[in-house]
Short mmCIF file of C-alpha atoms and ligand atoms in Angstrom, two decimals:
data_model
loop_
_atom_site.label_atom_id
_atom_site.label_comp_id
_atom_site.label_asym_id
_atom_site.label_seq_id
_atom_site.Cartn_x
_atom_site.Cartn_y
_atom_site.Cartn_z
CA MET A 1 -29.58 7.37 9.20
CA SER A 2 -31.15 8.31 12.51
CA GLU A 3 -29.30 10.52 14.94
CA TYR A 4 -28.97 7.50 17.23
CA SER A 5 -27.07 5.29 14.78
CA ALA A 6 -23.36 4.60 15.22
CA PRO A 7 -21.00 7.36 14.14
CA THR A 8 -19.42 7.04 10.71
CA GLN A 9 -16.10 5.21 10.87
CA PHE A 10 -13.12 6.15 8.73
CA ILE A 11 -12.34 2.45 8.24
CA ASP A 12 -14.91 0.15 9.83
CA LEU A 13 -13.27 -3.18 10.62
CA SER A 14 -15.96 -4.27 13.04
CA ALA A 15 -18.67 -4.20 10.35
CA GLN A 16 -16.56 -6.60 8.30
CA GLN A 17 -15.81 -8.79 11.31
CA LYS A 18 -19.51 -9.16 12.07
CA LEU A 19 -20.01 -10.77 8.65
CA ILE A 20 -17.44 -13.53 9.22
CA ARG A 21 -16.97 -13.78 12.99
CA PRO A 22 -17.97 -17.49 13.26
CA GLN A 23 -15.58 -18.44 10.44
CA ILE A 24 -12.75 -16.43 12.06
CA ASP A 25 -13.40 -18.04 15.44
CA ALA A 26 -13.33 -21.51 13.85
CA ALA A 27 -10.13 -20.73 11.93
CA ILE A 28 -8.34 -19.53 15.08
CA LYS A 29 -9.60 -22.53 17.04
CA LYS A 30 -8.17 -24.86 14.41
CA VAL A 31 -4.72 -23.32 14.89
CA LEU A 32 -5.01 -23.56 18.68
CA ASP A 33 -5.93 -27.23 18.27
CA HIS A 34 -3.04 -28.20 16.00
CA GLY A 35 -0.57 -25.88 17.77
CA GLN A 36 1.74 -25.15 14.84
CA TYR A 37 1.92 -21.43 15.58
CA ILE A 38 4.98 -20.75 13.44
CA MET A 39 4.94 -21.68 9.73
CA GLY A 40 1.95 -23.94 10.27
CA PRO A 41 -0.11 -25.43 7.42
CA GLU A 42 -2.27 -22.27 7.05
CA VAL A 43 0.78 -20.23 6.03
CA LYS A 44 1.52 -22.43 3.03
CA GLU A 45 -2.17 -22.65 2.20
CA PHE A 46 -2.46 -18.86 2.25
CA GLU A 47 0.64 -18.50 0.06
CA ASP A 48 -0.89 -20.91 -2.47
CA GLN A 49 -4.05 -18.81 -2.46
CA LEU A 50 -2.00 -15.65 -2.96
CA VAL A 51 -0.35 -17.19 -6.02
CA GLU A 52 -3.73 -18.14 -7.40
CA PHE A 53 -5.29 -14.75 -6.67
CA THR A 54 -2.46 -12.55 -7.97
CA GLY A 55 -1.11 -14.63 -10.82
CA ALA A 56 2.42 -14.17 -9.42
CA LYS A 57 4.59 -17.29 -9.72
CA HIS A 58 5.72 -17.10 -6.08
CA ALA A 59 4.26 -15.55 -2.94
CA LEU A 60 6.25 -15.55 0.30
CA THR A 61 4.63 -14.18 3.42
CA CYS A 62 6.57 -12.34 6.12
CA ALA A 63 6.04 -10.33 9.31
CA ASN A 64 4.93 -6.98 7.83
CA GLY A 65 5.02 -4.80 4.72
CA THR A 66 8.18 -2.97 5.77
CA ASP A 67 10.12 -6.22 6.17
CA ALA A 68 8.75 -7.31 2.80
CA LEU A 69 10.45 -4.30 1.16
CA THR A 70 13.68 -4.92 3.05
CA ILE A 71 13.72 -8.63 2.18
CA ALA A 72 13.18 -7.92 -1.53
CA LEU A 73 16.05 -5.40 -1.55
CA MET A 74 18.27 -7.82 0.40
CA ALA A 75 17.57 -10.53 -2.17
CA TRP A 76 19.02 -8.16 -4.78
CA ARG A 77 22.04 -7.48 -2.52
CA ILE A 78 21.27 -3.79 -2.25
CA GLY A 79 23.37 -1.96 0.31
CA PRO A 80 25.91 0.84 0.84
CA GLY A 81 26.76 2.75 -2.35
CA ASP A 82 23.45 1.84 -3.98
CA ALA A 83 20.77 4.42 -4.69
CA VAL A 84 17.14 3.33 -4.44
CA PHE A 85 14.69 5.76 -6.03
CA VAL A 86 11.58 6.38 -3.96
CA PRO A 87 8.73 8.84 -4.34
CA SER A 88 8.91 11.68 -1.82
CA PHE A 89 5.15 11.48 -1.24
CA THR A 90 4.53 8.08 0.38
CA TYR A 91 4.42 6.32 3.72
CA VAL A 92 7.82 6.40 5.43
CA ALA A 93 8.42 2.63 5.17
CA THR A 94 9.19 2.95 1.45
CA ALA A 95 12.33 4.99 2.21
CA GLU A 96 13.04 3.41 5.57
CA SER A 97 13.78 -0.03 4.16
CA PRO A 98 16.65 1.00 1.80
CA ALA A 99 17.99 3.31 4.53
CA GLN A 100 18.06 0.39 7.01
CA LEU A 101 20.23 -1.55 4.57
CA GLY A 102 22.73 1.29 4.32
CA ALA A 103 21.60 2.13 0.78
CA THR A 104 20.66 5.69 -0.15
CA PRO A 105 16.98 6.49 -0.65
CA PHE A 106 16.96 8.98 -3.55
CA PHE A 107 13.81 11.08 -3.63
CA VAL A 108 11.81 11.52 -6.81
CA ASP A 109 8.70 13.66 -7.37
CA VAL A 110 5.16 12.38 -7.98
CA LEU A 111 2.30 13.27 -10.32
CA GLU A 112 -0.40 15.50 -8.89
CA ASP A 113 -3.35 13.61 -10.38
CA THR A 114 -2.41 10.01 -9.52
CA PHE A 115 -0.07 10.68 -6.53
CA ASN A 116 2.32 8.11 -8.03
CA ILE A 117 5.96 8.41 -9.10
CA ASP A 118 6.63 10.78 -12.01
CA PRO A 119 8.58 8.93 -14.75
CA VAL A 120 10.17 12.19 -15.98
CA SER A 121 11.43 12.95 -12.48
CA LEU A 122 12.75 9.37 -12.21
CA LYS A 123 14.76 9.78 -15.42
CA GLN A 124 16.35 12.96 -14.10
CA ALA A 125 17.12 11.33 -10.74
CA ILE A 126 19.02 8.51 -12.46
CA VAL A 127 21.29 11.08 -14.14
CA ASP A 128 21.69 13.03 -10.88
CA CYS A 129 22.54 9.94 -8.87
CA ARG A 130 25.43 8.96 -11.17
CA LYS A 131 26.88 12.47 -10.80
CA LEU A 132 26.93 11.88 -7.04
CA GLY A 133 28.89 8.68 -7.57
CA LEU A 134 26.05 6.43 -6.42
CA ASN A 135 25.08 3.22 -8.16
CA PRO A 136 21.44 3.38 -9.36
CA SER A 137 20.17 -0.04 -8.36
CA ALA A 138 16.41 -0.10 -7.79
CA VAL A 139 13.27 1.99 -7.96
CA ILE A 140 10.41 1.45 -5.53
CA ALA A 141 7.20 2.36 -7.32
CA VAL A 142 4.47 2.91 -4.74
CA ASP A 143 0.84 2.25 -5.66
CA LEU A 144 -0.40 5.07 -3.48
CA PHE A 145 -3.93 4.95 -2.09
CA GLY A 146 -4.51 1.73 -4.05
CA GLN A 147 -3.85 2.84 -7.61
CA PRO A 148 -1.07 0.95 -9.43
CA ALA A 149 1.78 3.16 -10.62
CA ASP A 150 2.60 3.24 -14.35
CA VAL A 151 4.60 0.03 -14.16
CA ASP A 152 5.27 -0.31 -17.90
CA ARG A 153 6.74 3.16 -18.27
CA ILE A 154 8.76 2.84 -15.07
CA THR A 155 10.06 -0.60 -16.07
CA GLU A 156 11.08 0.69 -19.49
CA ILE A 157 13.09 3.53 -17.94
CA ALA A 158 14.58 1.35 -15.19
CA HIS A 159 15.50 -1.72 -17.23
CA ASP A 160 17.19 0.50 -19.81
CA GLU A 161 19.63 1.40 -17.03
CA ASN A 162 19.83 -2.04 -15.41
CA ILE A 163 17.73 -0.88 -12.47
CA LYS A 164 15.36 -3.28 -10.70
CA VAL A 165 11.69 -2.41 -10.24
CA LEU A 166 10.18 -3.11 -6.84
CA ILE A 167 6.49 -2.34 -6.49
CA ASP A 168 5.34 -1.27 -3.03
CA GLY A 169 1.81 -2.61 -3.20
CA ALA A 170 1.09 -2.17 0.52
CA GLN A 171 -2.03 -0.17 -0.38
CA SER A 172 -2.93 -1.79 -3.70
CA PHE A 173 -3.44 -5.48 -3.01
CA GLY A 174 -6.29 -6.55 -5.30
CA ALA A 175 -5.82 -3.74 -7.83
CA THR A 176 -5.16 -4.41 -11.52
CA SER A 177 -3.28 -2.71 -14.35
CA LYS A 178 -4.18 -3.84 -17.88
CA ASN A 179 -5.81 -6.90 -16.35
CA ARG A 180 -2.65 -7.88 -14.47
CA ARG A 181 -3.19 -8.22 -10.76
CA VAL A 182 -0.86 -6.44 -8.32
CA GLY A 183 1.77 -8.99 -7.33
CA SER A 184 2.35 -10.26 -10.86
CA MET A 185 4.20 -7.16 -12.12
CA GLY A 186 7.64 -5.61 -11.69
CA ASP A 187 10.78 -7.52 -10.72
CA ALA A 188 9.11 -8.04 -7.34
CA THR A 189 6.11 -6.68 -5.47
CA THR A 190 5.49 -6.34 -1.75
CA THR A 191 2.31 -5.91 0.22
CA SER A 192 1.12 -5.41 3.78
CA PHE A 193 -1.69 -7.07 5.71
CA PHE A 194 -1.76 -4.35 8.40
CA PRO A 195 -5.40 -4.21 9.63
CA ALA A 196 -6.33 -1.02 7.75
CA LYS A 197 -4.94 -2.10 4.35
CA PRO A 198 -7.34 -3.43 1.70
CA LEU A 199 -6.68 -7.02 2.82
CA GLY A 200 -5.83 -6.76 6.50
CA CYS A 201 -5.27 -9.33 9.25
CA TYR A 202 -5.66 -8.82 13.02
CA GLY A 203 -2.06 -7.88 13.63
CA ASP A 204 0.98 -7.42 11.40
CA GLY A 205 1.64 -9.29 8.19
CA GLY A 206 3.18 -8.88 4.75
CA ALA A 207 4.25 -10.69 1.60
CA VAL A 208 6.75 -10.56 -1.25
CA PHE A 209 5.71 -11.64 -4.76
CA THR A 210 8.06 -12.57 -7.59
CA ASN A 211 8.01 -14.43 -10.88
CA ASN A 212 11.69 -15.32 -10.53
CA PRO A 213 12.30 -18.78 -8.96
CA GLU A 214 15.86 -17.99 -7.87
CA ASP A 215 14.74 -14.76 -6.12
CA ALA A 216 11.90 -16.72 -4.48
CA ARG A 217 14.38 -19.24 -3.08
CA ILE A 218 16.54 -16.45 -1.64
CA ILE A 219 13.55 -14.56 -0.21
CA ASP A 220 12.38 -17.78 1.49
CA SER A 221 15.83 -18.14 3.04
CA LEU A 222 16.10 -14.46 4.06
CA ARG A 223 12.84 -14.45 6.02
CA LEU A 224 14.01 -17.52 7.94
CA HIS A 225 17.40 -16.35 9.27
CA GLY A 226 19.18 -17.01 5.99
CA LYS A 227 18.48 -20.74 6.16
CA GLY A 228 20.10 -23.23 3.81
CA GLU A 229 18.83 -26.65 2.79
CA GLN A 230 19.13 -28.15 6.28
CA LYS A 231 17.71 -26.90 9.55
CA TYR A 232 20.33 -24.86 11.48
CA ASP A 233 22.24 -24.37 8.25
CA ASN A 234 22.65 -20.60 7.70
CA VAL A 235 24.01 -19.65 4.32
CA ARG A 236 23.40 -15.88 4.43
CA ILE A 237 22.51 -13.13 6.89
CA GLY A 238 18.74 -13.03 7.06
CA MET A 239 15.92 -11.86 9.28
CA ASN A 240 13.30 -13.31 11.57
CA SER A 241 10.26 -12.32 9.56
CA ARG A 242 7.40 -14.77 9.41
CA LEU A 243 3.64 -14.44 9.15
CA ASP A 244 2.01 -15.98 12.25
CA THR A 245 -0.08 -19.07 11.52
CA ILE A 246 -3.06 -17.47 13.29
CA GLN A 247 -2.84 -14.44 11.00
CA ALA A 248 -2.63 -16.70 7.93
CA ALA A 249 -5.76 -18.52 9.14
CA ILE A 250 -7.58 -15.19 9.51
CA LEU A 251 -6.38 -14.01 6.11
CA LEU A 252 -7.64 -17.20 4.45
CA GLU A 253 -11.14 -16.36 5.69
CA LYS A 254 -10.85 -12.69 4.75
CA LEU A 255 -9.59 -13.51 1.26
CA LYS A 256 -12.90 -15.28 0.56
CA LEU A 257 -14.75 -12.00 1.11
CA PHE A 258 -12.16 -9.89 -0.65
CA PRO A 259 -13.29 -9.95 -4.34
CA GLU A 260 -16.73 -8.76 -3.28
CA GLU A 261 -15.16 -6.08 -1.08
CA LEU A 262 -13.16 -4.77 -4.03
CA CYS A 263 -16.40 -4.34 -6.00
CA LYS A 264 -17.97 -2.52 -3.05
CA ARG A 265 -14.98 -0.17 -2.76
CA GLU A 266 -15.19 0.59 -6.48
CA LYS A 267 -18.90 1.37 -6.16
CA ILE A 268 -18.27 3.70 -3.22
CA ALA A 269 -15.47 5.49 -5.07
CA ARG A 270 -17.75 6.02 -8.08
CA GLN A 271 -20.45 7.35 -5.79
CA TYR A 272 -17.99 9.90 -4.37
CA ASN A 273 -16.76 10.81 -7.85
CA SER A 274 -20.24 11.45 -9.21
CA GLY A 275 -21.63 13.11 -6.09
CA LEU A 276 -18.84 15.44 -5.03
CA ASN A 277 -18.58 18.99 -6.29
CA ILE A 278 -16.17 18.99 -9.22
CA SER A 279 -14.37 22.13 -8.07
CA LEU A 280 -12.57 19.80 -5.68
CA GLY A 281 -9.66 17.83 -7.06
CA LEU A 282 -11.11 14.33 -7.22
CA PRO A 283 -8.87 11.27 -7.58
CA ARG A 284 -8.17 10.31 -11.17
CA VAL A 285 -7.63 6.67 -12.06
CA ASP A 286 -5.70 5.95 -15.24
CA GLN A 287 -7.34 4.03 -18.06
CA ASN A 288 -6.95 0.25 -17.87
CA ILE A 289 -6.43 0.53 -14.13
CA GLN A 290 -8.60 -0.78 -11.35
CA SER A 291 -7.69 0.75 -7.99
CA ALA A 292 -8.01 -1.17 -4.73
CA TRP A 293 -9.24 2.11 -3.17
CA ALA A 294 -7.27 1.84 0.06
CA GLN A 295 -8.10 5.53 0.40
CA TYR A 296 -10.40 7.97 -1.32
CA THR A 297 -8.29 11.12 -1.38
CA LEU A 298 -9.33 14.50 -2.73
CA LEU A 299 -7.50 17.81 -3.04
CA SER A 300 -8.83 21.01 -1.55
CA SER A 301 -7.14 24.40 -1.29
CA ARG A 302 -9.18 24.94 1.92
CA ARG A 303 -8.32 21.52 3.31
CA ASP A 304 -7.87 22.40 7.00
CA ARG A 305 -11.21 24.21 7.19
CA LEU A 306 -12.93 21.45 5.27
CA GLN A 307 -11.56 18.89 7.72
CA GLU A 308 -12.68 20.97 10.72
CA THR A 309 -16.15 21.35 9.26
CA LEU A 310 -16.45 17.61 8.70
CA LYS A 311 -15.20 16.95 12.22
CA SER A 312 -17.93 19.20 13.64
CA GLU A 313 -20.41 16.95 11.78
CA ASN A 314 -18.80 13.81 13.26
CA ILE A 315 -17.38 12.84 9.89
CA PRO A 316 -13.84 11.49 10.26
CA SER A 317 -11.19 12.30 7.66
CA VAL A 318 -7.42 11.88 7.61
CA VAL A 319 -4.48 13.72 6.05
CA TYR A 320 -2.31 11.15 4.28
CA TYR A 321 0.39 12.52 4.50
CA PRO A 322 1.01 15.75 6.41
CA LYS A 323 4.65 15.94 5.21
CA SER A 324 6.58 14.71 2.21
CA LEU A 325 9.60 12.56 3.06
CA THR A 326 12.10 15.25 2.04
CA GLN A 327 10.40 17.39 4.72
CA GLN A 328 10.88 14.76 7.45
CA ASP A 329 13.77 15.34 9.85
CA GLY A 330 14.90 11.73 9.62
CA TYR A 331 15.15 11.89 5.84
CA LYS A 332 16.29 15.42 5.02
CA LYS A 333 19.90 14.30 4.64
CA PHE A 334 19.18 12.04 1.67
CA PRO A 335 19.51 13.31 -1.89
CA LYS A 336 16.62 14.35 -4.10
CA VAL A 337 16.13 14.92 -7.80
CA SER A 338 17.67 18.17 -9.11
CA SER A 339 14.37 19.23 -10.71
CA GLY A 340 12.86 19.26 -7.20
CA THR A 341 9.98 17.56 -5.43
CA LYS A 342 7.51 20.40 -5.81
CA ILE A 343 4.36 18.32 -6.14
CA SER A 344 5.33 16.11 -3.20
CA ASN A 345 5.76 19.24 -1.07
CA LEU A 346 2.47 20.72 -2.24
CA LEU A 347 0.23 17.68 -1.70
CA PRO A 348 0.54 17.63 2.12
CA ASN A 349 -1.30 20.98 2.24
CA LYS A 350 -4.19 19.84 0.04
CA VAL A 351 -4.91 16.14 0.48
CA LEU A 352 -7.82 14.83 2.49
CA SER A 353 -8.94 11.22 2.67
CA LEU A 354 -12.64 10.55 3.26
CA PRO A 355 -14.17 7.48 4.94
CA MET A 356 -13.61 4.47 2.70
CA HIS A 357 -14.33 0.84 3.49
CA PRO A 358 -16.47 -1.84 1.83
CA ASN A 359 -19.25 -1.56 4.39
CA LEU A 360 -19.75 2.21 4.29
CA ASP A 361 -23.49 2.77 4.65
CA PRO A 362 -25.01 4.46 1.55
CA ASP A 363 -26.91 6.98 3.72
CA ASP A 364 -23.73 7.80 5.62
CA GLN A 365 -21.90 8.32 2.36
CA GLN A 366 -24.67 10.55 1.04
CA ARG A 367 -24.39 12.68 4.17
CA ILE A 368 -20.60 12.95 3.73
CA ILE A 369 -21.04 14.04 0.12
CA GLU A 370 -23.65 16.63 1.11
CA LYS A 371 -21.51 18.11 3.87
CA VAL A 372 -18.44 18.37 1.64
CA ASN A 373 -20.45 19.99 -1.16
CA LEU A 374 -22.12 22.40 1.26
CA PHE A 375 -18.72 23.51 2.52
CA GLU A 376 -17.51 24.03 -1.03
CA LEU A 377 -20.62 26.03 -1.90
CA LYS A 378 -20.21 28.33 1.10
CA ASN A 379 -16.47 28.90 0.71
C1 LIG B 401 1.60 0.41 5.22
C2 LIG B 401 2.65 0.66 4.23
C3 LIG B 401 3.90 0.04 4.29
C4 LIG B 401 4.35 -0.79 5.46
O1 LIG B 401 3.57 -1.86 5.82
P1 LIG B 401 3.62 -2.39 7.33
O2 LIG B 401 2.93 -3.70 7.24
O3 LIG B 401 2.91 -1.41 8.19
O4 LIG B 401 5.05 -2.55 7.70
C5 LIG B 401 4.80 0.27 3.28
N1 LIG B 401 4.50 1.09 2.25
C6 LIG B 401 3.32 1.71 2.16
C7 LIG B 401 3.07 2.60 0.99
C8 LIG B 401 2.36 1.54 3.15
O5 LIG B 401 1.18 2.18 3.06
#
């Protein structure tokens, strides 16, 4: 890398766009020509591709990943009096969606090595929630930073208690667990096509996946104002939550590149893992799991200084997330597990996400690794 080359990007969407710009232009033009901007043919085509790619029986697109969570919970009639277990260390949308429905987000702790929900903490939370007189109704297992949560263990605990399992796969689209693709597991899965997610569009977008045909029918109705069989027939209270046809057209083109991008992300993650000084807490991926590597996140006890040092070298890095949800003013009033959310409260002081995208230049990555290791050596 010469000193005149472009600065390293945290997530470089323009490098990806350069590879497929003519195809994107043609796809958008096609939509402008046919003019079916809402629920046009590309939406259905993209949903068919999602079914094929994920192995889920049904894929229903919607306006964004937050709506996707809300729609899935609505399909299960979750509302006031219901507790929905959510990890305390996640993006706010995971807790926001049950709260919007009048349900109670109930905070559970996470595991320090995978950042995902701790099954032991979940078990305790179920007991605690009954003592508070709440009805334990669903758990939202987040696949944080792209790594699928331990869905089998969580499902075993949840189904034992008649609790539904919703997987928040906003960051893990494309990942696999025991050769099952994200989307095909749990009682339902949601994802987001926000630009910076592993599969992103050029605006907002999301999807709900389910293997249950009855749930799929209700989800389809909910995203379209609670529609019935006929147009202007409204059989339930729904939402206006559709994926724009233009975004579906863009996603169809991006999906073609996506399998190769997943391989590139894996290669970059391995490069970080083998190159970085092992005194840092490096991300651990469970056996039989393939992460989508939405983020490459390490732990450092000198995180703030490490971030400053990288910044002085023009290397961007981001703290996902600077607070756990039980530390957020908007969410402090909600209950949490009696054994505490210690790990969730600790992680915000230690996590640092390094540049991660499929087109990260190998020389750039080598420079990042060197600068991080140099800092560790000196401190
Ligand atoms: C991004 C994200 C969401 C929300 O997706 P949007 O499309 O931005 O609404 C939900 N959960 C997690 C874990 C996310 O990272």
